[in-house]
Each structure stands twice: as C-alpha cells, then as structure tokens.
mmCIF file with all atom_site columns, C-alpha atoms in Angstrom:
data_model
loop_
_atom_site.group_PDB
_atom_site.id
_atom_site.type_symbol
_atom_site.label_atom_id
_atom_site.label_alt_id
_atom_site.label_comp_id
_atom_site.label_asym_id
_atom_site.label_entity_id
_atom_site.label_seq_id
_atom_site.pdbx_PDB_ins_code
_atom_site.Cartn_x
_atom_site.Cartn_y
_atom_site.Cartn_z
_atom_site.occupancy
_atom_site.B_iso_or_equiv
_atom_site.pdbx_formal_charge
_atom_site.auth_seq_id
_atom_site.auth_comp_id
_atom_site.auth_asym_id
_atom_site.auth_atom_id
_atom_site.pdbx_PDB_model_num
ATOM 1   C CA . UNK A 1 1   ? 28.572  -7.044  5.633  1.00 0.00 ? 1   UNK A CA 1
ATOM 2   C CA . UNK A 1 2   ? 26.645  -10.325 5.550  1.00 0.00 ? 2   UNK A CA 1
ATOM 3   C CA . UNK A 1 3   ? 27.898  -11.144 9.050  1.00 0.00 ? 3   UNK A CA 1
ATOM 4   C CA . UNK A 1 4   ? 26.714  -7.779  10.392 1.00 0.00 ? 4   UNK A CA 1
ATOM 5   C CA . UNK A 1 5   ? 23.298  -8.201  8.788  1.00 0.00 ? 5   UNK A CA 1
ATOM 6   C CA . UNK A 1 6   ? 22.962  -11.716 10.215 1.00 0.00 ? 6   UNK A CA 1
ATOM 7   C CA . UNK A 1 7   ? 23.892  -10.573 13.717 1.00 0.00 ? 7   UNK A CA 1
ATOM 8   C CA . UNK A 1 8   ? 21.580  -7.564  13.562 1.00 0.00 ? 8   UNK A CA 1
ATOM 9   C CA . UNK A 1 9   ? 18.699  -9.699  12.299 1.00 0.00 ? 9   UNK A CA 1
ATOM 10  C CA . UNK A 1 10  ? 18.916  -11.733 15.507 1.00 0.00 ? 10  UNK A CA 1
ATOM 11  C CA . UNK A 1 11  ? 18.438  -8.708  17.772 1.00 0.00 ? 11  UNK A CA 1
ATOM 12  C CA . UNK A 1 12  ? 15.137  -8.486  19.669 1.00 0.00 ? 12  UNK A CA 1
ATOM 13  C CA . UNK A 1 13  ? 14.949  -4.839  18.628 1.00 0.00 ? 13  UNK A CA 1
ATOM 14  C CA . UNK A 1 14  ? 14.715  -5.942  14.994 1.00 0.00 ? 14  UNK A CA 1
ATOM 15  C CA . UNK A 1 15  ? 12.560  -9.042  15.530 1.00 0.00 ? 15  UNK A CA 1
ATOM 16  C CA . UNK A 1 16  ? 10.126  -7.478  17.992 1.00 0.00 ? 16  UNK A CA 1
ATOM 17  C CA . UNK A 1 17  ? 7.516   -4.734  17.813 1.00 0.00 ? 17  UNK A CA 1
ATOM 18  C CA . UNK A 1 18  ? 9.756   -1.766  18.577 1.00 0.00 ? 18  UNK A CA 1
ATOM 19  C CA . UNK A 1 19  ? 9.127   -0.108  15.201 1.00 0.00 ? 19  UNK A CA 1
ATOM 20  C CA . UNK A 1 20  ? 5.364   -0.448  15.607 1.00 0.00 ? 20  UNK A CA 1
ATOM 21  C CA . UNK A 1 21  ? 5.326   0.972   19.128 1.00 0.00 ? 21  UNK A CA 1
ATOM 22  C CA . UNK A 1 22  ? 7.820   3.736   18.309 1.00 0.00 ? 22  UNK A CA 1
ATOM 23  C CA . UNK A 1 23  ? 5.732   4.796   15.311 1.00 0.00 ? 23  UNK A CA 1
ATOM 24  C CA . UNK A 1 24  ? 2.540   4.787   17.405 1.00 0.00 ? 24  UNK A CA 1
ATOM 25  C CA . UNK A 1 25  ? 4.158   6.900   20.159 1.00 0.00 ? 25  UNK A CA 1
ATOM 26  C CA . UNK A 1 26  ? 5.595   9.351   17.608 1.00 0.00 ? 26  UNK A CA 1
ATOM 27  C CA . UNK A 1 27  ? 2.200   9.766   15.946 1.00 0.00 ? 27  UNK A CA 1
ATOM 28  C CA . UNK A 1 28  ? 0.483   10.294  19.300 1.00 0.00 ? 28  UNK A CA 1
ATOM 29  C CA . UNK A 1 29  ? 2.985   13.021  20.192 1.00 0.00 ? 29  UNK A CA 1
ATOM 30  C CA . UNK A 1 30  ? 2.581   14.703  16.799 1.00 0.00 ? 30  UNK A CA 1
ATOM 31  C CA . UNK A 1 31  ? -1.208  14.720  17.108 1.00 0.00 ? 31  UNK A CA 1
ATOM 32  C CA . UNK A 1 32  ? -1.182  16.073  20.656 1.00 0.00 ? 32  UNK A CA 1
ATOM 33  C CA . UNK A 1 33  ? 1.359   18.835  19.913 1.00 0.00 ? 33  UNK A CA 1
ATOM 34  C CA . UNK A 1 34  ? -0.351  19.919  16.700 1.00 0.00 ? 34  UNK A CA 1
ATOM 35  C CA . UNK A 1 35  ? -3.824  19.781  18.249 1.00 0.00 ? 35  UNK A CA 1
ATOM 36  C CA . UNK A 1 36  ? -2.717  22.071  21.080 1.00 0.00 ? 36  UNK A CA 1
ATOM 37  C CA . UNK A 1 37  ? -1.524  24.669  18.569 1.00 0.00 ? 37  UNK A CA 1
ATOM 38  C CA . UNK A 1 38  ? -4.976  24.943  17.008 1.00 0.00 ? 38  UNK A CA 1
ATOM 39  C CA . UNK A 1 39  ? -6.420  26.570  20.144 1.00 0.00 ? 39  UNK A CA 1
ATOM 40  C CA . UNK A 1 40  ? -4.308  29.729  19.700 1.00 0.00 ? 40  UNK A CA 1
ATOM 41  C CA . UNK A 1 41  ? -5.398  32.658  17.550 1.00 0.00 ? 41  UNK A CA 1
ATOM 42  C CA . UNK A 1 42  ? -2.000  32.970  15.857 1.00 0.00 ? 42  UNK A CA 1
ATOM 43  C CA . UNK A 1 43  ? -2.223  29.362  14.644 1.00 0.00 ? 43  UNK A CA 1
ATOM 44  C CA . UNK A 1 44  ? -5.780  29.797  13.375 1.00 0.00 ? 44  UNK A CA 1
ATOM 45  C CA . UNK A 1 45  ? -4.542  32.640  11.161 1.00 0.00 ? 45  UNK A CA 1
ATOM 46  C CA . UNK A 1 46  ? -1.358  30.819  10.168 1.00 0.00 ? 46  UNK A CA 1
ATOM 47  C CA . UNK A 1 47  ? -3.519  28.001  8.764  1.00 0.00 ? 47  UNK A CA 1
ATOM 48  C CA . UNK A 1 48  ? -5.346  30.274  6.291  1.00 0.00 ? 48  UNK A CA 1
ATOM 49  C CA . UNK A 1 49  ? -3.087  29.602  3.275  1.00 0.00 ? 49  UNK A CA 1
ATOM 50  C CA . UNK A 1 50  ? -3.153  25.860  3.947  1.00 0.00 ? 50  UNK A CA 1
ATOM 51  C CA . UNK A 1 51  ? -6.881  25.405  4.469  1.00 0.00 ? 51  UNK A CA 1
ATOM 52  C CA . UNK A 1 52  ? -7.783  27.861  1.683  1.00 0.00 ? 52  UNK A CA 1
ATOM 53  C CA . UNK A 1 53  ? -5.878  25.778  -0.871 1.00 0.00 ? 53  UNK A CA 1
ATOM 54  C CA . UNK A 1 54  ? -6.838  22.348  0.417  1.00 0.00 ? 54  UNK A CA 1
ATOM 55  C CA . UNK A 1 55  ? -9.121  20.563  -2.051 1.00 0.00 ? 55  UNK A CA 1
ATOM 56  C CA . UNK A 1 56  ? -10.520 18.408  0.770  1.00 0.00 ? 56  UNK A CA 1
ATOM 57  C CA . UNK A 1 57  ? -10.681 20.993  3.572  1.00 0.00 ? 57  UNK A CA 1
ATOM 58  C CA . UNK A 1 58  ? -11.411 24.356  1.906  1.00 0.00 ? 58  UNK A CA 1
ATOM 59  C CA . UNK A 1 59  ? -15.039 24.077  3.063  1.00 0.00 ? 59  UNK A CA 1
ATOM 60  C CA . UNK A 1 60  ? -14.021 24.515  6.712  1.00 0.00 ? 60  UNK A CA 1
ATOM 61  C CA . UNK A 1 61  ? -13.927 28.327  6.492  1.00 0.00 ? 61  UNK A CA 1
ATOM 62  C CA . UNK A 1 62  ? -17.404 28.850  5.030  1.00 0.00 ? 62  UNK A CA 1
ATOM 63  C CA . UNK A 1 63  ? -18.839 26.393  7.565  1.00 0.00 ? 63  UNK A CA 1
ATOM 64  C CA . UNK A 1 64  ? -16.895 27.271  10.747 1.00 0.00 ? 64  UNK A CA 1
ATOM 65  C CA . UNK A 1 65  ? -14.964 30.497  10.131 1.00 0.00 ? 65  UNK A CA 1
ATOM 66  C CA . UNK A 1 66  ? -11.241 30.935  10.805 1.00 0.00 ? 66  UNK A CA 1
ATOM 67  C CA . UNK A 1 67  ? -11.265 30.140  14.532 1.00 0.00 ? 67  UNK A CA 1
ATOM 68  C CA . UNK A 1 68  ? -13.954 27.465  14.209 1.00 0.00 ? 68  UNK A CA 1
ATOM 69  C CA . UNK A 1 69  ? -11.956 25.667  11.502 1.00 0.00 ? 69  UNK A CA 1
ATOM 70  C CA . UNK A 1 70  ? -8.894  25.649  13.761 1.00 0.00 ? 70  UNK A CA 1
ATOM 71  C CA . UNK A 1 71  ? -10.977 24.330  16.654 1.00 0.00 ? 71  UNK A CA 1
ATOM 72  C CA . UNK A 1 72  ? -12.466 21.653  14.407 1.00 0.00 ? 72  UNK A CA 1
ATOM 73  C CA . UNK A 1 73  ? -9.035  20.507  13.234 1.00 0.00 ? 73  UNK A CA 1
ATOM 74  C CA . UNK A 1 74  ? -7.603  20.670  16.745 1.00 0.00 ? 74  UNK A CA 1
ATOM 75  C CA . UNK A 1 75  ? -10.476 18.581  18.088 1.00 0.00 ? 75  UNK A CA 1
ATOM 76  C CA . UNK A 1 76  ? -10.079 16.013  15.315 1.00 0.00 ? 76  UNK A CA 1
ATOM 77  C CA . UNK A 1 77  ? -6.325  15.782  15.942 1.00 0.00 ? 77  UNK A CA 1
ATOM 78  C CA . UNK A 1 78  ? -6.891  15.413  19.669 1.00 0.00 ? 78  UNK A CA 1
ATOM 79  C CA . UNK A 1 79  ? -9.438  12.655  19.015 1.00 0.00 ? 79  UNK A CA 1
ATOM 80  C CA . UNK A 1 80  ? -7.126  10.779  16.633 1.00 0.00 ? 80  UNK A CA 1
ATOM 81  C CA . UNK A 1 81  ? -4.215  11.087  19.058 1.00 0.00 ? 81  UNK A CA 1
ATOM 82  C CA . UNK A 1 82  ? -6.399  9.770   21.867 1.00 0.00 ? 82  UNK A CA 1
ATOM 83  C CA . UNK A 1 83  ? -7.601  6.846   19.706 1.00 0.00 ? 83  UNK A CA 1
ATOM 84  C CA . UNK A 1 84  ? -3.992  6.024   18.816 1.00 0.00 ? 84  UNK A CA 1
ATOM 85  C CA . UNK A 1 85  ? -3.104  6.110   22.511 1.00 0.00 ? 85  UNK A CA 1
ATOM 86  C CA . UNK A 1 86  ? -6.025  3.867   23.460 1.00 0.00 ? 86  UNK A CA 1
ATOM 87  C CA . UNK A 1 87  ? -4.962  1.607   20.605 1.00 0.00 ? 87  UNK A CA 1
ATOM 88  C CA . UNK A 1 88  ? -2.212  0.252   22.836 1.00 0.00 ? 88  UNK A CA 1
ATOM 89  C CA . UNK A 1 89  ? -4.964  -1.560  24.741 1.00 0.00 ? 89  UNK A CA 1
ATOM 90  C CA . UNK A 1 90  ? -7.797  -1.884  22.219 1.00 0.00 ? 90  UNK A CA 1
ATOM 91  C CA . UNK A 1 91  ? -7.137  -3.045  18.646 1.00 0.00 ? 91  UNK A CA 1
ATOM 92  C CA . UNK A 1 92  ? -10.424 -1.715  17.271 1.00 0.00 ? 92  UNK A CA 1
ATOM 93  C CA . UNK A 1 93  ? -9.684  1.766   18.609 1.00 0.00 ? 93  UNK A CA 1
ATOM 94  C CA . UNK A 1 94  ? -6.195  1.441   17.138 1.00 0.00 ? 94  UNK A CA 1
ATOM 95  C CA . UNK A 1 95  ? -7.740  0.853   13.709 1.00 0.00 ? 95  UNK A CA 1
ATOM 96  C CA . UNK A 1 96  ? -10.029 3.890   14.127 1.00 0.00 ? 96  UNK A CA 1
ATOM 97  C CA . UNK A 1 97  ? -7.090  6.063   15.183 1.00 0.00 ? 97  UNK A CA 1
ATOM 98  C CA . UNK A 1 98  ? -4.996  4.901   12.248 1.00 0.00 ? 98  UNK A CA 1
ATOM 99  C CA . UNK A 1 99  ? -7.863  5.516   9.822  1.00 0.00 ? 99  UNK A CA 1
ATOM 100 C CA . UNK A 1 100 ? -8.257  9.030   11.225 1.00 0.00 ? 100 UNK A CA 1
ATOM 101 C CA . UNK A 1 101 ? -4.535  9.574   10.927 1.00 0.00 ? 101 UNK A CA 1
ATOM 102 C CA . UNK A 1 102 ? -4.570  8.458   7.287  1.00 0.00 ? 102 UNK A CA 1
ATOM 103 C CA . UNK A 1 103 ? -7.507  10.776  6.558  1.00 0.00 ? 103 UNK A CA 1
ATOM 104 C CA . UNK A 1 104 ? -5.710  13.683  8.229  1.00 0.00 ? 104 UNK A CA 1
ATOM 105 C CA . UNK A 1 105 ? -2.588  13.301  6.145  1.00 0.00 ? 105 UNK A CA 1
ATOM 106 C CA . UNK A 1 106 ? -4.407  12.592  2.899  1.00 0.00 ? 106 UNK A CA 1
ATOM 107 C CA . UNK A 1 107 ? -6.200  15.911  3.473  1.00 0.00 ? 107 UNK A CA 1
ATOM 108 C CA . UNK A 1 108 ? -2.944  17.791  4.047  1.00 0.00 ? 108 UNK A CA 1
ATOM 109 C CA . UNK A 1 109 ? -0.873  16.058  1.351  1.00 0.00 ? 109 UNK A CA 1
ATOM 110 C CA . UNK A 1 110 ? -3.498  16.969  -1.244 1.00 0.00 ? 110 UNK A CA 1
ATOM 111 C CA . UNK A 1 111 ? -2.758  20.647  -0.518 1.00 0.00 ? 111 UNK A CA 1
ATOM 112 C CA . UNK A 1 112 ? 0.782   20.273  -1.909 1.00 0.00 ? 112 UNK A CA 1
ATOM 113 C CA . UNK A 1 113 ? -0.034  20.552  -5.651 1.00 0.00 ? 113 UNK A CA 1
ATOM 114 C CA . UNK A 1 114 ? -2.290  23.557  -5.039 1.00 0.00 ? 114 UNK A CA 1
ATOM 115 C CA . UNK A 1 115 ? -0.111  25.536  -2.639 1.00 0.00 ? 115 UNK A CA 1
ATOM 116 C CA . UNK A 1 116 ? 0.703   28.996  -4.068 1.00 0.00 ? 116 UNK A CA 1
ATOM 117 C CA . UNK A 1 117 ? 4.228   30.352  -4.254 1.00 0.00 ? 117 UNK A CA 1
ATOM 118 C CA . UNK A 1 118 ? 5.730   27.029  -3.215 1.00 0.00 ? 118 UNK A CA 1
ATOM 119 C CA . UNK A 1 119 ? 9.102   27.822  -4.751 1.00 0.00 ? 119 UNK A CA 1
ATOM 120 C CA . UNK A 1 120 ? 11.308  30.450  -3.107 1.00 0.00 ? 120 UNK A CA 1
ATOM 121 C CA . UNK A 1 121 ? 11.752  33.232  -5.664 1.00 0.00 ? 121 UNK A CA 1
ATOM 122 C CA . UNK A 1 122 ? 14.639  34.920  -3.764 1.00 0.00 ? 122 UNK A CA 1
ATOM 123 C CA . UNK A 1 123 ? 16.581  31.649  -4.055 1.00 0.00 ? 123 UNK A CA 1
ATOM 124 C CA . UNK A 1 124 ? 15.864  31.279  -7.768 1.00 0.00 ? 124 UNK A CA 1
ATOM 125 C CA . UNK A 1 125 ? 12.682  29.218  -7.529 1.00 0.00 ? 125 UNK A CA 1
ATOM 126 C CA . UNK A 1 126 ? 12.569  25.461  -8.037 1.00 0.00 ? 126 UNK A CA 1
ATOM 127 C CA . UNK A 1 127 ? 14.018  23.411  -6.340 1.00 0.00 ? 127 UNK A CA 1
ATOM 128 C CA . UNK A 1 128 ? 14.308  25.939  -3.489 1.00 0.00 ? 128 UNK A CA 1
ATOM 129 C CA . UNK A 1 129 ? 11.023  25.694  -1.608 1.00 0.00 ? 129 UNK A CA 1
ATOM 130 C CA . UNK A 1 130 ? 9.348   28.077  0.829  1.00 0.00 ? 130 UNK A CA 1
ATOM 131 C CA . UNK A 1 131 ? 9.108   27.090  4.489  1.00 0.00 ? 131 UNK A CA 1
ATOM 132 C CA . UNK A 1 132 ? 5.326   26.785  4.275  1.00 0.00 ? 132 UNK A CA 1
ATOM 133 C CA . UNK A 1 133 ? 5.630   24.323  1.407  1.00 0.00 ? 133 UNK A CA 1
ATOM 134 C CA . UNK A 1 134 ? 8.330   22.348  3.218  1.00 0.00 ? 134 UNK A CA 1
ATOM 135 C CA . UNK A 1 135 ? 6.070   22.243  6.277  1.00 0.00 ? 135 UNK A CA 1
ATOM 136 C CA . UNK A 1 136 ? 3.524   20.384  4.140  1.00 0.00 ? 136 UNK A CA 1
ATOM 137 C CA . UNK A 1 137 ? 6.137   17.954  2.815  1.00 0.00 ? 137 UNK A CA 1
ATOM 138 C CA . UNK A 1 138 ? 6.585   16.388  6.269  1.00 0.00 ? 138 UNK A CA 1
ATOM 139 C CA . UNK A 1 139 ? 3.024   15.131  5.918  1.00 0.00 ? 139 UNK A CA 1
ATOM 140 C CA . UNK A 1 140 ? 4.137   12.746  3.171  1.00 0.00 ? 140 UNK A CA 1
ATOM 141 C CA . UNK A 1 141 ? 6.196   10.881  5.785  1.00 0.00 ? 141 UNK A CA 1
ATOM 142 C CA . UNK A 1 142 ? 3.391   11.123  8.361  1.00 0.00 ? 142 UNK A CA 1
ATOM 143 C CA . UNK A 1 143 ? 0.987   9.644   5.806  1.00 0.00 ? 143 UNK A CA 1
ATOM 144 C CA . UNK A 1 144 ? 3.390   6.741   5.236  1.00 0.00 ? 144 UNK A CA 1
ATOM 145 C CA . UNK A 1 145 ? 3.626   6.192   9.009  1.00 0.00 ? 145 UNK A CA 1
ATOM 146 C CA . UNK A 1 146 ? -0.180  6.279   9.222  1.00 0.00 ? 146 UNK A CA 1
ATOM 147 C CA . UNK A 1 147 ? -0.515  3.669   6.477  1.00 0.00 ? 147 UNK A CA 1
ATOM 148 C CA . UNK A 1 148 ? 2.037   1.471   8.262  1.00 0.00 ? 148 UNK A CA 1
ATOM 149 C CA . UNK A 1 149 ? 0.082   1.744   11.538 1.00 0.00 ? 149 UNK A CA 1
ATOM 150 C CA . UNK A 1 150 ? -3.208  1.044   9.773  1.00 0.00 ? 150 UNK A CA 1
ATOM 151 C CA . UNK A 1 151 ? -1.812  -2.121  8.200  1.00 0.00 ? 151 UNK A CA 1
ATOM 152 C CA . UNK A 1 152 ? -0.384  -3.320  11.499 1.00 0.00 ? 152 UNK A CA 1
ATOM 153 C CA . UNK A 1 153 ? -3.544  -2.462  13.413 1.00 0.00 ? 153 UNK A CA 1
ATOM 154 C CA . UNK A 1 154 ? -5.806  -4.248  10.923 1.00 0.00 ? 154 UNK A CA 1
ATOM 155 C CA . UNK A 1 155 ? -3.652  -7.382  11.000 1.00 0.00 ? 155 UNK A CA 1
ATOM 156 C CA . UNK A 1 156 ? -3.481  -7.367  14.795 1.00 0.00 ? 156 UNK A CA 1
ATOM 157 C CA . UNK A 1 157 ? -7.238  -6.754  15.157 1.00 0.00 ? 157 UNK A CA 1
ATOM 158 C CA . UNK A 1 158 ? -7.913  -9.565  12.676 1.00 0.00 ? 158 UNK A CA 1
ATOM 159 C CA . UNK A 1 159 ? -5.676  -11.858 14.720 1.00 0.00 ? 159 UNK A CA 1
ATOM 160 C CA . UNK A 1 160 ? -7.828  -11.169 17.787 1.00 0.00 ? 160 UNK A CA 1
ATOM 161 C CA . UNK A 1 161 ? -10.991 -11.959 15.821 1.00 0.00 ? 161 UNK A CA 1
ATOM 162 C CA . UNK A 1 162 ? -9.641  -15.233 14.503 1.00 0.00 ? 162 UNK A CA 1
ATOM 163 C CA . UNK A 1 163 ? -7.332  -16.845 17.094 1.00 0.00 ? 163 UNK A CA 1
ATOM 164 C CA . UNK A 1 164 ? -6.854  -19.956 14.931 1.00 0.00 ? 164 UNK A CA 1
ATOM 165 C CA . UNK A 1 165 ? -5.033  -17.843 12.366 1.00 0.00 ? 165 UNK A CA 1
ATOM 166 C CA . UNK A 1 166 ? -3.224  -15.838 15.010 1.00 0.00 ? 166 UNK A CA 1
ATOM 167 C CA . UNK A 1 167 ? 0.189   -17.195 14.110 1.00 0.00 ? 167 UNK A CA 1
ATOM 168 C CA . UNK A 1 168 ? -0.276  -16.536 10.404 1.00 0.00 ? 168 UNK A CA 1
ATOM 169 C CA . UNK A 1 169 ? -1.620  -13.006 10.810 1.00 0.00 ? 169 UNK A CA 1
ATOM 170 C CA . UNK A 1 170 ? 0.908   -12.180 13.526 1.00 0.00 ? 170 UNK A CA 1
ATOM 171 C CA . UNK A 1 171 ? 3.728   -13.324 11.259 1.00 0.00 ? 171 UNK A CA 1
ATOM 172 C CA . UNK A 1 172 ? 2.379   -11.164 8.401  1.00 0.00 ? 172 UNK A CA 1
ATOM 173 C CA . UNK A 1 173 ? 2.058   -8.165  10.731 1.00 0.00 ? 173 UNK A CA 1
ATOM 174 C CA . UNK A 1 174 ? 5.705   -8.425  11.665 1.00 0.00 ? 174 UNK A CA 1
ATOM 175 C CA . UNK A 1 175 ? 6.915   -8.482  8.050  1.00 0.00 ? 175 UNK A CA 1
#
C-alpha cells in the first residue's frame, strides 16, 4: 500500500489544482441549475416548507411573497454562480462568490433542525428520512465545498496582494 500511495502522490492530478477547479466548476453548475428552477411557479411553491422553517430565511415570504422569494433566491444563486465563474480570472470576485456560497448553505443547513416531519413514518420513522429532508442534507456537503473554496480563494487572493509571500501562501493553499 505504501508503494501505491507514494506513486499516486507523485501524480500531477494529486499535486496540482484539479480538486480546486473541479470543486469550483461543480459549484457553478449547482448554482446555475438551482437558480433556473426558481423562475418556475412549481418550484416557488415547492420551496414553501423549506423557507417557512428556515430560521435565517423565513422573512422572505412576508417581504416578497411566494413568487418574489423564489425570484430573490434565484437571483442570489445566479449572482453567486456568476461570481464563482468570474473567480477563475479574478481572485477578489472568487472570494465574494465563495462567501455568497457559504452564506447560501448556512441558510439552508440551518433549516435541518426545524424541518417538520423529517422522519418517514411509513418506514418506521428515524433513521428513515423523508425525501424533502434528504434534499436538505446535500447542503451539508455543499457547505463544506463552499468553505474549501473560500479558504483557497482567500489564500490565493492574499498571494496576489503580497507577492513576496507567494510561495508560502501558495504552498498553504495546496495543502
């Protein structure tokens, strides 16, 4: 096993930025796909149980209404996806996109403890979860990916600000 690990550790795929770029592309795709859904009436109504129980986003309905809340979220997701995309060329925009991504998934992950009927009664309850609850659970992974991008983007932006420490910051960003 040690031989395999040593050989794999020498691969450019492992030593390079593939994980960073792959994570950025995946997040961009997620934001664009999910933002597009928010423009449809069926999605606006499908979001009601999520937004209604979100301790950080419940205010969207009194302020914007059902369709307005969906439009607001769709616009924010489109903006964050665009910032993540532009982050390939501009480190400061990358940081903004990653911050927005973190905020998005903090807002959705905080719904999890408050989501009603999370456990599937027909299957005997806990640990069998409903599909709506499981849909929220994916956001735990997306939050982790967002935090990873934010760390990388901050380190890379800092390296551009201070070229003398570029090697040190670059090395830390790749760890």
